[in-house]
Coordinates of N, CA, C and O in Angstrom, one line a residue:
Q25 N 0.8 -1.2 0.0 CA 0.0 0.0 0.0 C 0.9 1.2 0.0 O 2.0 1.2 0.5
V26 N 0.3 2.3 -0.5 CA 1.1 3.6 -0.7 C 0.4 4.6 0.3 O -0.8 4.7 0.3
Q27 N 1.2 5.3 1.0 CA 0.7 6.4 1.8 C 1.2 7.7 1.2 O 2.4 7.9 0.8
V28 N 0.3 8.6 1.1 CA 0.6 9.9 0.5 C 0.3 11.0 1.5 O -0.8 11.0 2.1
V29 N 1.2 11.8 1.8 CA 1.1 12.9 2.8 C 1.4 14.2 2.3 O 2.5 14.4 1.7
E30 N 0.5 15.2 2.4 CA 0.7 16.5 2.0 C 1.1 17.4 3.2 O 0.6 17.1 4.3
S31 N 1.8 18.5 3.0 CA 2.1 19.4 4.0 C 2.3 20.8 3.4 O 2.5 20.9 2.1
G32 N 2.3 21.8 4.2 CA 2.6 23.2 3.7 C 1.5 24.1 3.5 O 1.7 25.3 3.2
G33 N 0.3 23.7 3.7 CA -0.9 24.6 3.6 C -0.9 25.6 4.7 O -0.1 25.6 5.7
G34 N -1.8 26.6 4.6 CA -1.9 27.6 5.6 C -2.7 28.8 5.1 O -3.4 28.7 4.1
L35 N -2.7 29.8 5.8 CA -3.4 31.1 5.5 C -2.4 32.1 5.0 O -1.3 32.3 5.5
V36 N -2.8 32.7 3.9 CA -1.9 33.7 3.2 C -2.8 34.8 2.6 O -3.9 34.6 2.2
Q37 N -2.2 36.0 2.5 CA -2.9 37.1 1.9 C -2.9 37.0 0.4 O -1.9 36.4 -0.2
A38 N -3.8 37.6 -0.3 CA -3.8 37.6 -1.7 C -2.5 38.2 -2.2 O -2.0 39.2 -1.7
G39 N -2.0 37.6 -3.2 CA -0.7 38.0 -3.8 C 0.5 37.3 -3.2 O 1.6 37.4 -3.6
G40 N 0.3 36.6 -2.1 CA 1.3 35.9 -1.4 C 1.7 34.6 -2.0 O 1.1 34.2 -3.1
S41 N 2.5 33.8 -1.3 CA 3.0 32.5 -1.9 C 3.0 31.5 -0.8 O 3.0 31.7 0.4
L42 N 2.8 30.2 -1.2 CA 2.9 29.1 -0.4 C 3.6 28.0 -1.2 O 3.5 27.9 -2.4
R43 N 4.2 27.1 -0.4 CA 4.8 25.9 -1.1 C 4.3 24.6 -0.4 O 4.5 24.5 0.8
L44 N 3.6 23.8 -1.2 CA 3.1 22.6 -0.7 C 4.1 21.4 -1.0 O 4.8 21.5 -2.0
S45 N 4.2 20.5 -0.1 CA 5.0 19.3 -0.3 C 4.1 18.0 -0.3 O 3.1 18.0 0.4
C46 N 4.6 17.0 -1.0 CA 3.8 15.8 -1.0 C 4.9 14.6 -1.0 O 5.8 14.6 -1.8
S47 N 4.7 13.7 -0.1 CA 5.6 12.6 0.0 C 4.8 11.3 -0.1 O 3.8 11.1 0.7
A48 N 5.3 10.4 -0.9 CA 4.6 9.1 -1.0 C 5.6 8.0 -0.6 O 6.7 8.0 -0.9
S49 N 5.0 7.0 0.2 CA 5.9 6.0 0.7 C 5.1 4.7 0.7 O 3.9 4.7 0.6
G50 N 5.8 3.6 0.9 CA 5.1 2.3 1.1 C 5.5 1.3 0.0 O 5.4 0.1 0.2
R51 N 5.8 1.8 -1.1 CA 6.2 0.9 -2.2 C 6.8 1.8 -3.3 O 6.7 3.0 -3.3
T52 N 7.5 1.2 -4.2 CA 8.1 2.0 -5.3 C 7.1 2.6 -6.2 O 6.0 2.0 -6.4
L53 N 7.3 3.8 -6.5 CA 6.4 4.5 -7.4 C 7.0 4.7 -8.8 O 6.7 5.7 -9.5
S54 N 7.8 3.8 -9.2 CA 8.4 3.9 -10.5 C 7.4 4.0 -11.6 O 6.5 3.2 -11.7
G55 N 7.5 5.0 -12.4 CA 6.6 5.2 -13.5 C 5.3 5.9 -13.1 O 4.5 6.2 -14.0
Y56 N 5.1 6.3 -11.9 CA 3.9 6.9 -11.5 C 3.9 8.4 -11.8 O 4.9 9.1 -11.5
T57 N 2.8 8.9 -12.3 CA 2.5 10.3 -12.5 C 2.1 10.8 -11.1 O 1.3 10.1 -10.4
M58 N 2.5 12.0 -10.7 CA 2.0 12.7 -9.5 C 1.2 13.9 -9.9 O 1.6 14.6 -10.8
G59 N 0.2 14.2 -9.1 CA -0.6 15.3 -9.5 C -1.2 16.0 -8.2 O -1.2 15.4 -7.1
W60 N -1.6 17.2 -8.4 CA -2.3 18.0 -7.4 C -3.7 18.3 -7.9 O -3.9 18.7 -9.0
F61 N -4.6 18.1 -7.0 CA -6.0 18.5 -7.2 C -6.4 19.5 -6.0 O -5.7 19.5 -5.0
R62 N -7.6 20.1 -6.2 CA -8.1 20.9 -5.1 C -9.6 20.9 -5.1 O -10.2 20.6 -6.1
Q63 N -10.1 21.1 -3.9 CA -11.6 21.1 -3.8 C -12.0 22.2 -2.8 O -11.6 22.2 -1.7
A64 N -12.8 23.1 -3.4 CA -13.3 24.2 -2.6 C -14.7 23.7 -2.0 O -15.4 22.9 -2.6
P65 N -15.2 24.4 -1.0 CA -16.5 24.0 -0.4 C -17.6 24.1 -1.4 O -17.7 25.1 -2.1
G66 N -18.4 23.0 -1.5 CA -19.5 23.0 -2.4 C -19.2 22.8 -3.9 O -20.1 22.8 -4.7
K67 N -17.9 22.5 -4.1 CA -17.5 22.3 -5.5 C -16.8 20.9 -5.7 O -16.4 20.3 -4.7
E68 N -16.8 20.5 -6.9 CA -16.1 19.2 -7.2 C -14.6 19.4 -7.2 O -14.0 20.5 -7.3
R69 N -14.0 18.2 -6.9 CA -12.5 18.2 -6.9 C -12.0 18.5 -8.3 O -12.5 17.9 -9.3
E70 N -11.1 19.4 -8.5 CA -10.6 19.8 -9.8 C -9.1 19.6 -9.9 O -8.3 19.8 -9.0
F71 N -8.7 19.3 -11.1 CA -7.3 19.1 -11.4 C -6.5 20.4 -11.4 O -7.0 21.5 -11.9
V72 N -5.3 20.4 -10.8 CA -4.5 21.6 -10.8 C -3.3 21.5 -11.6 O -3.0 22.3 -12.5
V73 N -2.5 20.4 -11.4 CA -1.2 20.2 -12.1 C -0.8 18.8 -12.0 O -1.1 18.1 -11.0
G74 N -0.1 18.3 -13.0 CA 0.5 17.0 -12.9 C 1.9 17.0 -13.4 O 2.3 17.9 -14.1
I75 N 2.7 16.0 -13.0 CA 4.1 15.9 -13.4 C 4.4 14.4 -13.7 O 4.0 13.5 -13.0
S76 N 5.2 14.2 -14.8 CA 5.6 12.9 -15.2 C 6.6 12.2 -14.2 O 7.1 12.9 -13.3
W77 N 6.7 11.0 -14.3 CA 7.6 10.2 -13.4 C 9.0 10.8 -13.4 O 9.6 11.0 -12.4
R78 N 9.5 11.1 -14.6 CA 10.9 11.7 -14.7 C 11.0 13.1 -14.3 O 12.1 13.7 -14.2
G79 N 9.8 13.8 -14.2 CA 9.8 15.2 -13.8 C 10.1 16.1 -15.0 O 10.3 17.3 -14.8
N80 N 10.2 15.6 -16.2 CA 10.5 16.4 -17.3 C 9.3 16.9 -18.1 O 9.5 17.6 -19.1
S81 N 8.1 16.6 -17.6 CA 6.9 17.0 -18.3 C 5.9 17.4 -17.2 O 5.5 16.6 -16.4
A82 N 5.4 18.6 -17.3 CA 4.4 19.1 -16.4 C 3.2 19.7 -17.2 O 3.5 20.3 -18.2
Y83 N 2.0 19.6 -16.7 CA 0.9 20.2 -17.3 C 0.0 20.8 -16.3 O -0.2 20.2 -15.2
Y84 N -0.5 22.0 -16.6 CA -1.3 22.8 -15.7 C -2.7 23.1 -16.1 O -3.0 23.3 -17.3
A85 N -3.6 23.3 -15.1 CA -4.9 23.9 -15.4 C -4.7 25.3 -15.8 O -3.8 26.0 -15.3
D86 N -5.5 25.8 -16.7 CA -5.4 27.2 -17.2 C -5.5 28.2 -16.0 O -4.8 29.2 -16.1
S87 N -6.2 27.8 -15.0 CA -6.4 28.8 -13.9 C -5.2 29.0 -13.1 O -5.1 30.0 -12.4
V88 N -4.2 28.2 -13.2 CA -3.0 28.3 -12.4 C -1.7 28.5 -13.2 O -0.6 28.7 -12.7
K89 N -1.8 28.5 -14.5 CA -0.7 28.6 -15.4 C 0.0 30.0 -15.1 O -0.6 31.0 -15.0
G90 N 1.3 29.9 -15.0 CA 2.1 31.1 -14.8 C 2.2 31.5 -13.4 O 3.0 32.4 -13.0
R91 N 1.4 30.9 -12.5 CA 1.5 31.2 -11.1 C 2.0 30.0 -10.2 O 2.6 30.3 -9.2
F92 N 1.6 28.8 -10.6 CA 2.0 27.6 -9.9 C 3.1 26.9 -10.6 O 3.1 26.9 -11.9
T93 N 4.0 26.3 -9.9 CA 5.0 25.5 -10.5 C 5.2 24.2 -9.7 O 5.3 24.2 -8.5
I94 N 5.1 23.1 -10.4 CA 5.3 21.8 -9.8 C 6.7 21.3 -10.1 O 7.3 21.5 -11.1
S95 N 7.3 20.6 -9.1 CA 8.6 20.0 -9.3 C 8.7 18.6 -8.6 O 7.9 18.4 -7.7
R96 N 9.6 17.8 -9.0 CA 9.7 16.5 -8.4 C 11.1 16.4 -7.8 O 12.1 16.8 -8.4
G97 N 11.1 15.8 -6.6 CA 12.4 15.7 -5.9 C 13.2 14.6 -6.5 O 12.8 13.8 -7.3
N98 N 14.5 14.6 -6.1 CA 15.4 13.6 -6.7 C 15.0 12.2 -6.4 O 15.3 11.3 -7.2
A99 N 14.4 12.0 -5.3 CA 13.9 10.6 -4.9 C 12.7 10.2 -5.7 O 12.2 9.1 -5.5
K100 N 12.1 11.1 -6.5 CA 11.0 10.9 -7.3 C 9.7 10.6 -6.6 O 8.6 10.7 -7.2
N101 N 9.7 10.3 -5.3 CA 8.5 10.0 -4.6 C 8.0 11.3 -3.8 O 7.2 11.2 -3.0
T102 N 8.7 12.4 -4.1 CA 8.3 13.7 -3.5 C 8.0 14.7 -4.5 O 8.8 14.8 -5.5
V103 N 7.0 15.4 -4.4 CA 6.7 16.5 -5.3 C 6.4 17.8 -4.5 O 6.0 17.7 -3.4
Y104 N 6.6 18.9 -5.2 CA 6.4 20.2 -4.5 C 5.6 21.1 -5.4 O 5.6 20.9 -6.7
L105 N 4.8 21.9 -4.8 CA 3.9 22.8 -5.6 C 4.2 24.2 -5.1 O 3.8 24.6 -3.9
Q106 N 4.9 25.0 -5.8 CA 5.1 26.4 -5.5 C 4.0 27.2 -6.0 O 3.7 27.2 -7.3
M107 N 3.3 27.9 -5.2 CA 2.1 28.7 -5.5 C 2.4 30.2 -5.3 O 2.6 30.6 -4.1
N108 N 2.4 30.9 -6.3 CA 2.7 32.4 -6.3 C 1.5 33.2 -6.7 O 0.6 32.6 -7.3
S109 N 1.5 34.4 -6.4 CA 0.4 35.3 -6.8 C -1.0 34.7 -6.4 O -1.9 34.7 -7.3
L110 N -1.1 34.2 -5.2 CA -2.3 33.5 -4.8 C -3.5 34.5 -4.8 O -3.4 35.7 -4.5
K111 N -4.6 33.9 -5.2 CA -5.9 34.6 -5.2 C -6.9 34.0 -4.3 O -6.8 32.8 -4.0
P112 N -7.9 34.8 -3.8 CA -8.9 34.2 -3.0 C -9.6 32.9 -3.6 O -9.9 32.0 -2.8
E113 N -9.7 32.9 -4.9 CA -10.3 31.8 -5.5 C -9.5 30.5 -5.5 O -9.9 29.5 -5.9
D114 N -8.2 30.7 -5.1 CA -7.4 29.5 -4.9 C -7.6 28.8 -3.6 O -7.1 27.7 -3.3
T115 N -8.5 29.4 -2.8 CA -8.8 28.7 -1.5 C -9.5 27.4 -1.7 O -10.5 27.3 -2.4
A116 N -8.9 26.4 -1.1 CA -9.4 25.0 -1.2 C -8.6 24.1 -0.4 O -7.5 24.4 0.2
V117 N -9.0 22.8 -0.3 CA -8.2 21.7 0.2 C -7.4 21.2 -1.0 O -8.0 20.8 -2.0
Y118 N -6.1 21.1 -0.8 CA -5.3 20.6 -1.9 C -4.9 19.2 -1.6 O -4.4 18.9 -0.5
Y119 N -5.1 18.3 -2.6 CA -4.8 16.9 -2.5 C -3.7 16.5 -3.5 O -3.7 16.9 -4.6
C120 N -2.8 15.7 -3.0 CA -1.8 15.1 -3.8 C -2.2 13.7 -4.2 O -2.8 13.0 -3.3
A121 N -1.8 13.2 -5.4 CA -2.3 11.9 -5.8 C -1.2 11.3 -6.7 O -0.4 12.0 -7.3
A122 N -1.2 10.0 -6.8 CA -0.3 9.2 -7.6 C -1.1 8.2 -8.5 O -2.0 7.6 -8.0
G123 N -0.7 8.2 -9.7 CA -1.3 7.2 -10.6 C -0.4 6.8 -11.8 O 0.6 7.4 -12.0
T124 N -0.9 5.8 -12.5 CA 0.0 5.3 -13.6 C -0.3 5.8 -15.0 O 0.5 5.6 -15.9
S125 N -1.4 6.6 -15.1 CA -1.7 7.1 -16.4 C -0.8 8.3 -16.8 O -0.5 9.1 -15.9
V126 N -0.4 8.4 -18.0 CA 0.4 9.5 -18.5 C -0.5 10.7 -18.7 O -1.6 10.6 -19.2
S127 N 0.0 11.9 -18.3 CA -0.8 13.1 -18.5 C -2.2 13.0 -17.9 O -3.1 13.5 -18.5
A128 N -2.3 12.4 -16.8 CA -3.6 12.2 -16.2 C -4.2 13.5 -15.6 O -3.4 14.2 -14.9
I129 N -5.4 13.8 -15.9 CA -6.1 15.0 -15.3 C -7.4 14.7 -14.6 O -8.0 15.6 -14.0
S130 N -7.8 13.4 -14.7 CA -9.1 13.1 -14.0 C -8.8 12.4 -12.7 O -7.9 11.6 -12.6
T131 N -9.7 12.5 -11.8 CA -9.5 11.9 -10.5 C -9.5 10.4 -10.6 O -8.8 9.8 -9.8
N132 N -10.2 9.8 -11.5 CA -10.3 8.4 -11.6 C -9.0 7.8 -12.3 O -8.9 6.6 -12.4
E133 N -8.1 8.6 -12.7 CA -6.9 8.2 -13.3 C -5.8 8.1 -12.2 O -4.7 7.6 -12.5
Y134 N -6.1 8.5 -11.0 CA -5.1 8.4 -9.9 C -5.6 7.4 -8.9 O -6.8 7.3 -8.5
T135 N -4.6 6.6 -8.4 CA -4.9 5.5 -7.5 C -4.8 5.9 -6.0 O -5.6 5.4 -5.2
Y136 N -3.7 6.6 -5.7 CA -3.4 6.9 -4.3 C -3.6 8.3 -4.0 O -3.1 9.2 -4.8
W137 N -4.2 8.6 -2.9 CA -4.5 10.0 -2.5 C -4.1 10.3 -1.1 O -4.1 9.4 -0.2
G138 N -3.7 11.5 -0.9 CA -3.4 12.0 0.5 C -4.7 12.5 1.1 O -5.8 12.5 0.5
Q139 N -4.6 13.0 2.3 CA -5.7 13.5 3.1 C -6.0 14.9 2.8 O -7.1 15.4 3.2
G140 N -5.1 15.6 2.2 CA -5.4 17.0 1.8 C -4.8 18.0 2.8 O -4.6 17.7 4.0
T141 N -4.5 19.2 2.3 CA -4.0 20.3 3.2 C -4.7 21.5 2.8 O -4.9 21.8 1.6
Q142 N -5.2 22.3 3.8 CA -6.0 23.5 3.6 C -5.1 24.6 3.1 O -4.1 25.0 3.8
V143 N -5.6 25.3 2.1 CA -5.0 26.6 1.7 C -6.1 27.6 1.7 O -7.1 27.4 1.0
T144 N -5.8 28.7 2.4 CA -6.8 29.7 2.5 C -6.1 31.1 2.1 O -5.1 31.4 2.7
V145 N -6.7 31.7 1.2 CA -6.2 33.0 0.7 C -7.2 34.1 1.0 O -8.3 34.1 0.6
S146 N -6.7 35.0 1.8 CA -7.6 36.1 2.2 C -7.4 37.3 1.3 O -6.4 37.6 0.8
S147 N -8.5 38.0 1.2 CA -8.5 39.2 0.3 C -8.1 40.5 1.0 O -8.0 40.5 2.2

């Protein structure tokens, strides 16, 4: 079994920055795509960004392009999400996930999920 743990959420003012971390453990994740999703109250969980196993390919939701950057650690089982120029509409619980599909953007393409970390952006 794989355990996925997110950290780094918090409260920040609009225009500020946060860095989220995600660590997966329990088995090898060779070949796994890692992704971030978010879910605001009363809304469906939505795709934010994904990164390939090798870390050389990343794809972003239009709403975060140019503001968020995903990277993968040398150990490959850790990913980071640098969030800059945050907006109140970025407020949500952010989830990290791992799956085997390439360029996965749907929740059903990811197998392992973390419990989420709250990000709140005040205006």
